[in-house]
Amino acid sequence: MKVELIDTTASTVRNELTRMCQQMGGLTTGVVLNLVIMTDEADQYDALRAATQAGREHPCQVLGVIARSGRRPRRLDGEVTVGENMPGQMVLLRIQGELNEHVESVVTPLLVPDTPVVIWWPGKAPRAPATDPVGALGQRRITDAAADEQPRSRLLELAAGYRPGDTDLSWTRTTTWRSLLAATLDRPYAEILEAAVVAEAENPSADLMAAWLARRLGVPVHQELSAGPGVTEARFVTGDGKIVISRADGRNATLSRPGEPDRFVALHRRETAELLSEELRRLDPDEVYGETLAELTSEDRAAARATGGQPEE
Amino acid sequence: MANPLRDPRDRRIPRVAEPSVLVMFGVTGDLAQKKLLPAIYDLANRGLLPPGFSLVGFARRQWADEDFAQLTYDAVREHSRTTFRDEVWRQVRDGIRFVSGDFSQDAAFDRLAEVVAGLDVERGTGGNRVFYLSIPPSQFPAVVRQLDRSGMSGGNDAPGWRRVVIEKPFGHDLSSARDLNDLLASVFPPRSVFRIDHYLGKETVQNLLALRFANTLFEPIWNRRYVDHVQITMAEDIGIGGRAGYYDGIGAARDVIQNHLLQLLALTAMEEPVSFAFDALRAEKQKALSAVQIPDDPATGTARGQYAAGWQGGMPVPGFLAEEGIAADSNTETFAAIRLGVDTRRWAGVPFYLRTGKRLAIRMTEIAVIFQRAPHLPFDATDAKELGQNALVIRVQPDEGITLRFGSKVPGSAMEVRDVNMDFAYGESFTESSPEAYERLLLDVLVGDPPLFPGHDEVELSWKILDPIEEFWAADGRPEPYPAGSAGPACADEMMARDGRAWRRL
């Protein structure tokens, strides 16, 4: 069921939502979280699609806040969808004019009470998400540095403004790599002397992975450039030789260890919906991400990033 | 040495199994194709199987590796829970091997040992093996002997670890359960034996622990001061299907009560474990089971039935005695109900009613904790006439979730109170993410994490509870017939009526 409300107010949207939920048999009970998506007309389609997919795993009330640019008079349009394609409910808010400066006044009354709030900026996000008026409403704030025109410097900016509860999809993208790397070290290995992460240019995930490895292993971690896509290789240089995971095509990886035949590993690049789903699984602060960001801003990492701009000889 | 990349706070990185070889006996069986093989793929797809993980099938068929891979592929395409990805399948496929042979052939097991040892070199599985016996218990001795003889069960000095997985039934009485345990213990240390009770892998059952021990709301009333009685039900709408050979002579009580229902009882009745580690959890379950008392007079405290022909869900179905492979004079029960007590300070005087049956009206498993009526109702008698007893129902399957039933005022000018339900539907909230029970349990075996597996002592205690009842039944004539598609035999209702109670409607 879908209802459109033109030039409306938050309380009208709220009443309409309540009325529709009652008509559909009280669906609010199944909602486990509020997902607020801060987006614009260009990005909203993909973002909402990902949210709908993730919503199958985590039934949520999706509040899509679509900022309309340009010099227009203040106006709020609402679109309420209940019980279609996903458990839970979806409210789209199109916001124009000076109301864009006061979005929190529209979002706050529409949040389902007693239910966690997650704010997601699929594209452009505030410099420091936690101090943003809408960001402050969430216990979890999801950004995506890779969506920025300058992902690496954007990530450093996020690191500077980091507060517990912040997270970034470029960190989420490292999970499959990180768990594979961790699994390689579940088996006996010779002492690790140094490590390296190879990725295409301007890849914030590679920066995070390298920082994480540097922090965990306490050895120099180099960064090297490749044609991509994404991260293409991670390796440990050990006293016995190299342990290498390489992935040239973004799907199929090869694991090589000294003295063993190469092994095939599935390592596909995940879609936004899967990344979002992973993010929504836990709503407490990600301490490891916080520590990794702290490492990222160290001088060693800055030096490694600088040399990582040069193609490998 | 601790893995420097692992950090308990880093909860994005999942527990990944160690590189290992899973040797599966009985690969052509129904369970393997519907549950086990798809579960392996699903684990791989979730990134929980390490590179190098290998699967070796052993069966009588004259098959090559490709044939077994094809069987696995078909099973995965048809039954896997997660989406199919070529690259994940390729990773699984790379580790698939097949060995053809008979359980009596030494040569076949020598070949199996070679293949498995080859995988250690080829795929770095480091001597780690899981033997999954998805075969009838009568064949266990032959297989276990062969594993021992061929050296695959390993000695203490062999590198890596060996684990063996068995499915129910864990014997058919106390003495056969001990025999089975002795057989396994002669080759595998007790910690390496994983008894699968797939009910314990279900999210709802694990959620019972969360419900009880993560909240403050329920534990204070989880005792004889507030609880009137507990009903644990596992109803099936199907008949015995193709299991006649196994089922005849075993019956509902041995098939279901001994394992699933007594485990659910133990989890419901036990005290808080000091941790969720295997030993701590098992200690509490054991204590609860060892406090279980059977009725003084089994004639009034138990009931059993056998389904007769009837209509089920709009279809005529045959009675048990008319099922293929069942003797026309079979005394095997297809419905069993038992009243048990738990003699502890917490539960003294609170009956636990267990019932299970085949060909009942619906398929449903639940634990219902029924609370006492309020000692005094400040309402007119007519106002609270429709008020029943408060109940907390843990719905294990289908439609997993929790229902809380309590009285509420009916809207209107009169003070009328009626029962209402407050519902938490697991399905709505987490279905797509909740793994199949077998996925969880297989991973636990590969990781070596045993809390969800019943220990041998629990199996023995369960048989000690059931054996005297079975003895009584054996000497007490025939089970009472009940029409297929009904809620069970009349004697089960009479058993409850004698206590002034009634079964929850199926």
JSON list of C-alpha atoms in Angstrom, two decimals, chain B residues 149-321:
[
{"chain": "B", "resi": 149, "resn": "ARG", "atom": "CA", "xyz": [42.30, -50.17, 11.53]},
{"chain": "B", "resi": 150, "resn": "SER", "atom": "CA", "xyz": [43.25, -47.86, 8.68]},
{"chain": "B", "resi": 151, "resn": "GLY", "atom": "CA", "xyz": [44.81, -45.44, 11.16]},
{"chain": "B", "resi": 152, "resn": "MET", "atom": "CA", "xyz": [42.54, -42.58, 10.10]},
{"chain": "B", "resi": 153, "resn": "SER", "atom": "CA", "xyz": [41.20, -42.12, 13.60]},
{"chain": "B", "resi": 154, "resn": "GLY", "atom": "CA", "xyz": [44.77, -41.17, 14.42]},
{"chain": "B", "resi": 155, "resn": "GLY", "atom": "CA", "xyz": [46.86, -41.74, 17.50]},
{"chain": "B", "resi": 156, "resn": "ASN", "atom": "CA", "xyz": [47.85, -39.12, 20.01]},
{"chain": "B", "resi": 157, "resn": "ASP", "atom": "CA", "xyz": [50.99, -38.36, 18.08]},
{"chain": "B", "resi": 158, "resn": "ALA", "atom": "CA", "xyz": [49.27, -37.80, 14.73]},
{"chain": "B", "resi": 159, "resn": "PRO", "atom": "CA", "xyz": [49.13, -34.12, 13.77]},
{"chain": "B", "resi": 160, "resn": "GLY", "atom": "CA", "xyz": [45.78, -32.30, 13.76]},
{"chain": "B", "resi": 161, "resn": "TRP", "atom": "CA", "xyz": [42.53, -33.44, 15.29]},
{"chain": "B", "resi": 162, "resn": "ARG", "atom": "CA", "xyz": [39.88, -36.08, 14.61]},
{"chain": "B", "resi": 163, "resn": "ARG", "atom": "CA", "xyz": [36.16, -35.63, 15.30]},
{"chain": "B", "resi": 164, "resn": "VAL", "atom": "CA", "xyz": [33.25, -37.93, 14.72]},
{"chain": "B", "resi": 165, "resn": "VAL", "atom": "CA", "xyz": [29.65, -36.85, 14.22]},
{"chain": "B", "resi": 166, "resn": "ILE", "atom": "CA", "xyz": [26.69, -39.13, 14.83]},
{"chain": "B", "resi": 167, "resn": "GLU", "atom": "CA", "xyz": [22.98, -38.59, 14.44]},
{"chain": "B", "resi": 168, "resn": "LYS", "atom": "CA", "xyz": [20.18, -39.88, 16.63]},
{"chain": "B", "resi": 169, "resn": "PRO", "atom": "CA", "xyz": [19.16, -42.48, 17.66]},
{"chain": "B", "resi": 170, "resn": "PHE", "atom": "CA", "xyz": [21.84, -42.74, 20.31]},
{"chain": "B", "resi": 171, "resn": "GLY", "atom": "CA", "xyz": [20.81, -46.30, 21.17]},
{"chain": "B", "resi": 172, "resn": "HIS", "atom": "CA", "xyz": [17.29, -47.53, 21.89]},
{"chain": "B", "resi": 173, "resn": "ASP", "atom": "CA", "xyz": [17.68, -47.96, 25.65]},
{"chain": "B", "resi": 174, "resn": "LEU", "atom": "CA", "xyz": [20.27, -47.39, 28.36]},
{"chain": "B", "resi": 175, "resn": "SER", "atom": "CA", "xyz": [22.30, -50.49, 27.67]},
{"chain": "B", "resi": 176, "resn": "SER", "atom": "CA", "xyz": [22.47, -50.02, 23.89]},
{"chain": "B", "resi": 177, "resn": "ALA", "atom": "CA", "xyz": [23.38, -46.35, 24.41]},
{"chain": "B", "resi": 178, "resn": "ARG", "atom": "CA", "xyz": [26.26, -47.51, 26.61]},
{"chain": "B", "resi": 179, "resn": "ASP", "atom": "CA", "xyz": [27.35, -50.03, 23.99]},
{"chain": "B", "resi": 180, "resn": "LEU", "atom": "CA", "xyz": [27.38, -47.31, 21.36]},
{"chain": "B", "resi": 181, "resn": "ASN", "atom": "CA", "xyz": [29.34, -45.03, 23.61]},
{"chain": "B", "resi": 182, "resn": "ASP", "atom": "CA", "xyz": [31.84, -47.78, 24.45]},
{"chain": "B", "resi": 183, "resn": "LEU", "atom": "CA", "xyz": [32.32, -48.44, 20.77]},
{"chain": "B", "resi": 184, "resn": "LEU", "atom": "CA", "xyz": [33.02, -44.77, 20.01]},
{"chain": "B", "resi": 185, "resn": "ALA", "atom": "CA", "xyz": [35.10, -44.30, 23.13]},
{"chain": "B", "resi": 186, "resn": "SER", "atom": "CA", "xyz": [37.32, -47.21, 22.14]},
{"chain": "B", "resi": 187, "resn": "VAL", "atom": "CA", "xyz": [38.53, -45.18, 19.17]},
{"chain": "B", "resi": 188, "resn": "PHE", "atom": "CA", "xyz": [37.72, -41.51, 19.83]},
{"chain": "B", "resi": 189, "resn": "PRO", "atom": "CA", "xyz": [38.18, -39.50, 23.02]},
{"chain": "B", "resi": 190, "resn": "PRO", "atom": "CA", "xyz": [34.84, -38.34, 24.48]},
{"chain": "B", "resi": 191, "resn": "ARG", "atom": "CA", "xyz": [35.46, -34.72, 23.51]},
{"chain": "B", "resi": 192, "resn": "SER", "atom": "CA", "xyz": [35.75, -35.71, 19.87]},
{"chain": "B", "resi": 193, "resn": "VAL", "atom": "CA", "xyz": [32.31, -37.26, 19.65]},
{"chain": "B", "resi": 194, "resn": "PHE", "atom": "CA", "xyz": [29.62, -34.84, 18.47]},
{"chain": "B", "resi": 195, "resn": "ARG", "atom": "CA", "xyz": [26.04, -36.05, 18.83]},
{"chain": "B", "resi": 196, "resn": "ILE", "atom": "CA", "xyz": [23.81, -34.00, 16.58]},
{"chain": "B", "resi": 197, "resn": "ASP", "atom": "CA", "xyz": [20.40, -33.08, 17.88]},
{"chain": "B", "resi": 198, "resn": "HIS", "atom": "CA", "xyz": [19.35, -30.62, 15.20]},
{"chain": "B", "resi": 199, "resn": "TYR", "atom": "CA", "xyz": [16.78, -29.07, 17.51]},
{"chain": "B", "resi": 200, "resn": "LEU", "atom": "CA", "xyz": [19.60, -27.62, 19.56]},
{"chain": "B", "resi": 201, "resn": "GLY", "atom": "CA", "xyz": [20.92, -25.88, 16.45]},
{"chain": "B", "resi": 202, "resn": "LYS", "atom": "CA", "xyz": [17.70, -23.96, 15.99]},
{"chain": "B", "resi": 203, "resn": "GLU", "atom": "CA", "xyz": [17.87, -20.28, 16.73]},
{"chain": "B", "resi": 204, "resn": "THR", "atom": "CA", "xyz": [14.73, -20.36, 18.85]},
{"chain": "B", "resi": 205, "resn": "VAL", "atom": "CA", "xyz": [16.17, -22.98, 21.14]},
{"chain": "B", "resi": 206, "resn": "GLN", "atom": "CA", "xyz": [19.34, -20.97, 21.62]},
{"chain": "B", "resi": 207, "resn": "ASN", "atom": "CA", "xyz": [17.15, -17.96, 22.10]},
{"chain": "B", "resi": 208, "resn": "LEU", "atom": "CA", "xyz": [15.65, -19.71, 25.11]},
{"chain": "B", "resi": 209, "resn": "LEU", "atom": "CA", "xyz": [19.01, -19.23, 26.80]},
{"chain": "B", "resi": 210, "resn": "ALA", "atom": "CA", "xyz": [19.04, -15.56, 25.81]},
{"chain": "B", "resi": 211, "resn": "LEU", "atom": "CA", "xyz": [15.46, -15.12, 26.96]},
{"chain": "B", "resi": 212, "resn": "ARG", "atom": "CA", "xyz": [16.12, -16.65, 30.34]},
{"chain": "B", "resi": 213, "resn": "PHE", "atom": "CA", "xyz": [19.60, -15.42, 31.13]},
{"chain": "B", "resi": 214, "resn": "ALA", "atom": "CA", "xyz": [19.98, -12.12, 29.30]},
{"chain": "B", "resi": 215, "resn": "ASN", "atom": "CA", "xyz": [16.81, -10.58, 30.71]},
{"chain": "B", "resi": 216, "resn": "THR", "atom": "CA", "xyz": [15.68, -9.61, 34.16]},
{"chain": "B", "resi": 217, "resn": "LEU", "atom": "CA", "xyz": [12.04, -9.89, 33.25]},
{"chain": "B", "resi": 218, "resn": "PHE", "atom": "CA", "xyz": [11.51, -13.64, 33.17]},
{"chain": "B", "resi": 219, "resn": "GLU", "atom": "CA", "xyz": [13.93, -15.28, 35.59]},
{"chain": "B", "resi": 220, "resn": "PRO", "atom": "CA", "xyz": [12.18, -14.04, 38.79]},
{"chain": "B", "resi": 221, "resn": "ILE", "atom": "CA", "xyz": [8.96, -15.78, 37.78]},
{"chain": "B", "resi": 222, "resn": "TRP", "atom": "CA", "xyz": [10.62, -18.87, 36.31]},
{"chain": "B", "resi": 223, "resn": "ASN", "atom": "CA", "xyz": [9.82, -21.11, 39.27]},
{"chain": "B", "resi": 224, "resn": "ARG", "atom": "CA", "xyz": [7.17, -22.90, 41.29]},
{"chain": "B", "resi": 225, "resn": "ARG", "atom": "CA", "xyz": [5.90, -19.73, 42.91]},
{"chain": "B", "resi": 226, "resn": "TYR", "atom": "CA", "xyz": [4.52, -18.47, 39.62]},
{"chain": "B", "resi": 227, "resn": "VAL", "atom": "CA", "xyz": [4.55, -21.35, 37.16]},
{"chain": "B", "resi": 228, "resn": "ASP", "atom": "CA", "xyz": [1.61, -23.74, 37.23]},
{"chain": "B", "resi": 229, "resn": "HIS", "atom": "CA", "xyz": [2.96, -26.22, 34.73]},
{"chain": "B", "resi": 230, "resn": "VAL", "atom": "CA", "xyz": [5.00, -26.55, 31.54]},
{"chain": "B", "resi": 231, "resn": "GLN", "atom": "CA", "xyz": [3.90, -28.18, 28.29]},
{"chain": "B", "resi": 232, "resn": "ILE", "atom": "CA", "xyz": [6.47, -29.23, 25.75]},
{"chain": "B", "resi": 233, "resn": "THR", "atom": "CA", "xyz": [4.99, -30.41, 22.48]},
{"chain": "B", "resi": 234, "resn": "MET", "atom": "CA", "xyz": [6.37, -31.70, 19.24]},
{"chain": "B", "resi": 235, "resn": "ALA", "atom": "CA", "xyz": [3.53, -32.51, 16.88]},
{"chain": "B", "resi": 236, "resn": "GLU", "atom": "CA", "xyz": [4.07, -33.80, 13.38]},
{"chain": "B", "resi": 237, "resn": "ASP", "atom": "CA", "xyz": [1.43, -33.95, 10.68]},
{"chain": "B", "resi": 238, "resn": "ILE", "atom": "CA", "xyz": [3.29, -36.54, 8.63]},
{"chain": "B", "resi": 239, "resn": "GLY", "atom": "CA", "xyz": [3.17, -40.30, 9.12]},
{"chain": "B", "resi": 240, "resn": "ILE", "atom": "CA", "xyz": [6.23, -42.49, 9.33]},
{"chain": "B", "resi": 241, "resn": "GLY", "atom": "CA", "xyz": [6.85, -42.21, 5.58]},
{"chain": "B", "resi": 242, "resn": "GLY", "atom": "CA", "xyz": [9.67, -44.48, 4.49]},
{"chain": "B", "resi": 243, "resn": "ARG", "atom": "CA", "xyz": [11.04, -44.98, 7.99]},
{"chain": "B", "resi": 244, "resn": "ALA", "atom": "CA", "xyz": [9.02, -48.10, 8.80]},
{"chain": "B", "resi": 245, "resn": "GLY", "atom": "CA", "xyz": [12.10, -50.26, 9.25]},
{"chain": "B", "resi": 246, "resn": "TYR", "atom": "CA", "xyz": [13.52, -47.90, 11.84]},
{"chain": "B", "resi": 247, "resn": "TYR", "atom": "CA", "xyz": [10.32, -46.78, 13.48]},
{"chain": "B", "resi": 248, "resn": "ASP", "atom": "CA", "xyz": [8.57, -50.09, 14.16]},
{"chain": "B", "resi": 249, "resn": "GLY", "atom": "CA", "xyz": [9.61, -51.21, 17.62]},
{"chain": "B", "resi": 250, "resn": "ILE", "atom": "CA", "xyz": [11.12, -47.77, 18.42]},
{"chain": "B", "resi": 251, "resn": "GLY", "atom": "CA", "xyz": [8.06, -45.55, 18.67]},
{"chain": "B", "resi": 252, "resn": "ALA", "atom": "CA", "xyz": [7.41, -41.90, 19.41]},
{"chain": "B", "resi": 253, "resn": "ALA", "atom": "CA", "xyz": [8.90, -41.79, 22.90]},
{"chain": "B", "resi": 254, "resn": "ARG", "atom": "CA", "xyz": [12.29, -43.19, 21.92]},
{"chain": "B", "resi": 255, "resn": "ASP", "atom": "CA", "xyz": [12.30, -41.27, 18.64]},
{"chain": "B", "resi": 256, "resn": "VAL", "atom": "CA", "xyz": [11.45, -37.84, 20.00]},
{"chain": "B", "resi": 257, "resn": "ILE", "atom": "CA", "xyz": [11.02, -37.62, 23.78]},
{"chain": "B", "resi": 258, "resn": "GLN", "atom": "CA", "xyz": [14.33, -39.23, 24.68]},
{"chain": "B", "resi": 259, "resn": "ASN", "atom": "CA", "xyz": [16.34, -36.65, 22.77]},
{"chain": "B", "resi": 260, "resn": "HIS", "atom": "CA", "xyz": [14.52, -33.52, 21.56]},
{"chain": "B", "resi": 261, "resn": "LEU", "atom": "CA", "xyz": [11.89, -33.10, 24.26]},
{"chain": "B", "resi": 262, "resn": "LEU", "atom": "CA", "xyz": [14.11, -33.98, 27.21]},
{"chain": "B", "resi": 263, "resn": "GLN", "atom": "CA", "xyz": [16.74, -31.59, 25.90]},
{"chain": "B", "resi": 264, "resn": "LEU", "atom": "CA", "xyz": [14.12, -28.85, 25.69]},
{"chain": "B", "resi": 265, "resn": "LEU", "atom": "CA", "xyz": [13.00, -29.74, 29.19]},
{"chain": "B", "resi": 266, "resn": "ALA", "atom": "CA", "xyz": [16.57, -29.53, 30.44]},
{"chain": "B", "resi": 267, "resn": "LEU", "atom": "CA", "xyz": [17.08, -26.09, 28.88]},
{"chain": "B", "resi": 268, "resn": "THR", "atom": "CA", "xyz": [13.79, -24.87, 30.32]},
{"chain": "B", "resi": 269, "resn": "ALA", "atom": "CA", "xyz": [14.31, -26.26, 33.81]},
{"chain": "B", "resi": 270, "resn": "MET", "atom": "CA", "xyz": [18.05, -25.87, 34.35]},
{"chain": "B", "resi": 271, "resn": "GLU", "atom": "CA", "xyz": [19.70, -23.33, 36.61]},
{"chain": "B", "resi": 272, "resn": "GLU", "atom": "CA", "xyz": [21.83, -20.55, 35.17]},
{"chain": "B", "resi": 273, "resn": "PRO", "atom": "CA", "xyz": [25.13, -21.94, 33.85]},
{"chain": "B", "resi": 274, "resn": "VAL", "atom": "CA", "xyz": [28.23, -20.07, 34.98]},
{"chain": "B", "resi": 275, "resn": "SER", "atom": "CA", "xyz": [29.12, -19.63, 31.32]},
{"chain": "B", "resi": 276, "resn": "PHE", "atom": "CA", "xyz": [28.01, -20.97, 27.97]},
{"chain": "B", "resi": 277, "resn": "ALA", "atom": "CA", "xyz": [31.08, -23.14, 27.68]},
{"chain": "B", "resi": 278, "resn": "PHE", "atom": "CA", "xyz": [30.43, -26.80, 27.04]},
{"chain": "B", "resi": 279, "resn": "ASP", "atom": "CA", "xyz": [31.22, -28.03, 30.54]},
{"chain": "B", "resi": 280, "resn": "ALA", "atom": "CA", "xyz": [29.22, -25.36, 32.29]},
{"chain": "B", "resi": 281, "resn": "LEU", "atom": "CA", "xyz": [26.15, -25.78, 30.12]},
{"chain": "B", "resi": 282, "resn": "ARG", "atom": "CA", "xyz": [26.31, -29.55, 30.21]},
{"chain": "B", "resi": 283, "resn": "ALA", "atom": "CA", "xyz": [26.66, -29.56, 33.99]},
{"chain": "B", "resi": 284, "resn": "GLU", "atom": "CA", "xyz": [23.40, -27.64, 34.37]},
{"chain": "B", "resi": 285, "resn": "LYS", "atom": "CA", "xyz": [21.52, -29.74, 31.82]},
{"chain": "B", "resi": 286, "resn": "GLN", "atom": "CA", "xyz": [22.74, -32.88, 33.57]},
{"chain": "B", "resi": 287, "resn": "LYS", "atom": "CA", "xyz": [21.63, -31.62, 36.94]},
{"chain": "B", "resi": 288, "resn": "ALA", "atom": "CA", "xyz": [18.18, -30.87, 35.58]},
{"chain": "B", "resi": 289, "resn": "LEU", "atom": "CA", "xyz": [17.88, -34.27, 33.91]},
{"chain": "B", "resi": 290, "resn": "SER", "atom": "CA", "xyz": [19.10, -36.09, 36.99]},
{"chain": "B", "resi": 291, "resn": "ALA", "atom": "CA", "xyz": [16.38, -34.36, 39.03]},
{"chain": "B", "resi": 292, "resn": "VAL", "atom": "CA", "xyz": [13.63, -35.57, 36.70]},
{"chain": "B", "resi": 293, "resn": "GLN", "atom": "CA", "xyz": [11.08, -37.87, 38.34]},
{"chain": "B", "resi": 294, "resn": "ILE", "atom": "CA", "xyz": [8.80, -40.15, 36.41]},
{"chain": "B", "resi": 295, "resn": "PRO", "atom": "CA", "xyz": [5.18, -40.60, 37.56]},
{"chain": "B", "resi": 296, "resn": "ASP", "atom": "CA", "xyz": [4.70, -43.02, 40.46]},
{"chain": "B", "resi": 297, "resn": "ASP", "atom": "CA", "xyz": [1.95, -44.70, 38.52]},
{"chain": "B", "resi": 298, "resn": "PRO", "atom": "CA", "xyz": [2.73, -44.75, 34.80]},
{"chain": "B", "resi": 299, "resn": "ALA", "atom": "CA", "xyz": [-0.86, -45.83, 34.15]},
{"chain": "B", "resi": 300, "resn": "THR", "atom": "CA", "xyz": [-2.15, -42.39, 35.13]},
{"chain": "B", "resi": 301, "resn": "GLY", "atom": "CA", "xyz": [0.92, -40.29, 34.34]},
{"chain": "B", "resi": 302, "resn": "THR", "atom": "CA", "xyz": [1.54, -41.40, 30.78]},
{"chain": "B", "resi": 303, "resn": "ALA", "atom": "CA", "xyz": [-0.48, -41.92, 27.63]},
{"chain": "B", "resi": 304, "resn": "ARG", "atom": "CA", "xyz": [0.25, -43.44, 24.28]},
{"chain": "B", "resi": 305, "resn": "GLY", "atom": "CA", "xyz": [-1.56, -43.83, 21.02]},
{"chain": "B", "resi": 306, "resn": "GLN", "atom": "CA", "xyz": [-1.29, -45.14, 17.54]},
{"chain": "B", "resi": 307, "resn": "TYR", "atom": "CA", "xyz": [-2.77, -43.35, 14.56]},
{"chain": "B", "resi": 308, "resn": "ALA", "atom": "CA", "xyz": [-5.62, -45.02, 12.73]},
{"chain": "B", "resi": 309, "resn": "ALA", "atom": "CA", "xyz": [-6.87, -44.17, 9.28]},
{"chain": "B", "resi": 310, "resn": "GLY", "atom": "CA", "xyz": [-8.41, -40.73, 9.03]},
{"chain": "B", "resi": 311, "resn": "TRP", "atom": "CA", "xyz": [-8.50, -37.47, 7.19]},
{"chain": "B", "resi": 312, "resn": "GLN", "atom": "CA", "xyz": [-5.64, -35.09, 7.42]},
{"chain": "B", "resi": 313, "resn": "GLY", "atom": "CA", "xyz": [-5.79, -31.64, 5.90]},
{"chain": "B", "resi": 314, "resn": "GLY", "atom": "CA", "xyz": [-8.41, -32.80, 3.41]},
{"chain": "B", "resi": 315, "resn": "MET", "atom": "CA", "xyz": [-6.66, -36.02, 2.41]},
{"chain": "B", "resi": 316, "resn": "PRO", "atom": "CA", "xyz": [-7.55, -39.57, 3.45]},
{"chain": "B", "resi": 317, "resn": "VAL", "atom": "CA", "xyz": [-4.49, -41.23, 5.01]},
{"chain": "B", "resi": 318, "resn": "PRO", "atom": "CA", "xyz": [-3.91, -44.82, 6.11]},
{"chain": "B", "resi": 319, "resn": "GLY", "atom": "CA", "xyz": [-3.52, -45.91, 9.69]},
{"chain": "B", "resi": 320, "resn": "PHE", "atom": "CA", "xyz": [-0.15, -46.89, 11.16]},
{"chain": "B", "resi": 321, "resn": "LEU", "atom": "CA", "xyz": [-0.86, -50.61, 10.97]}
]
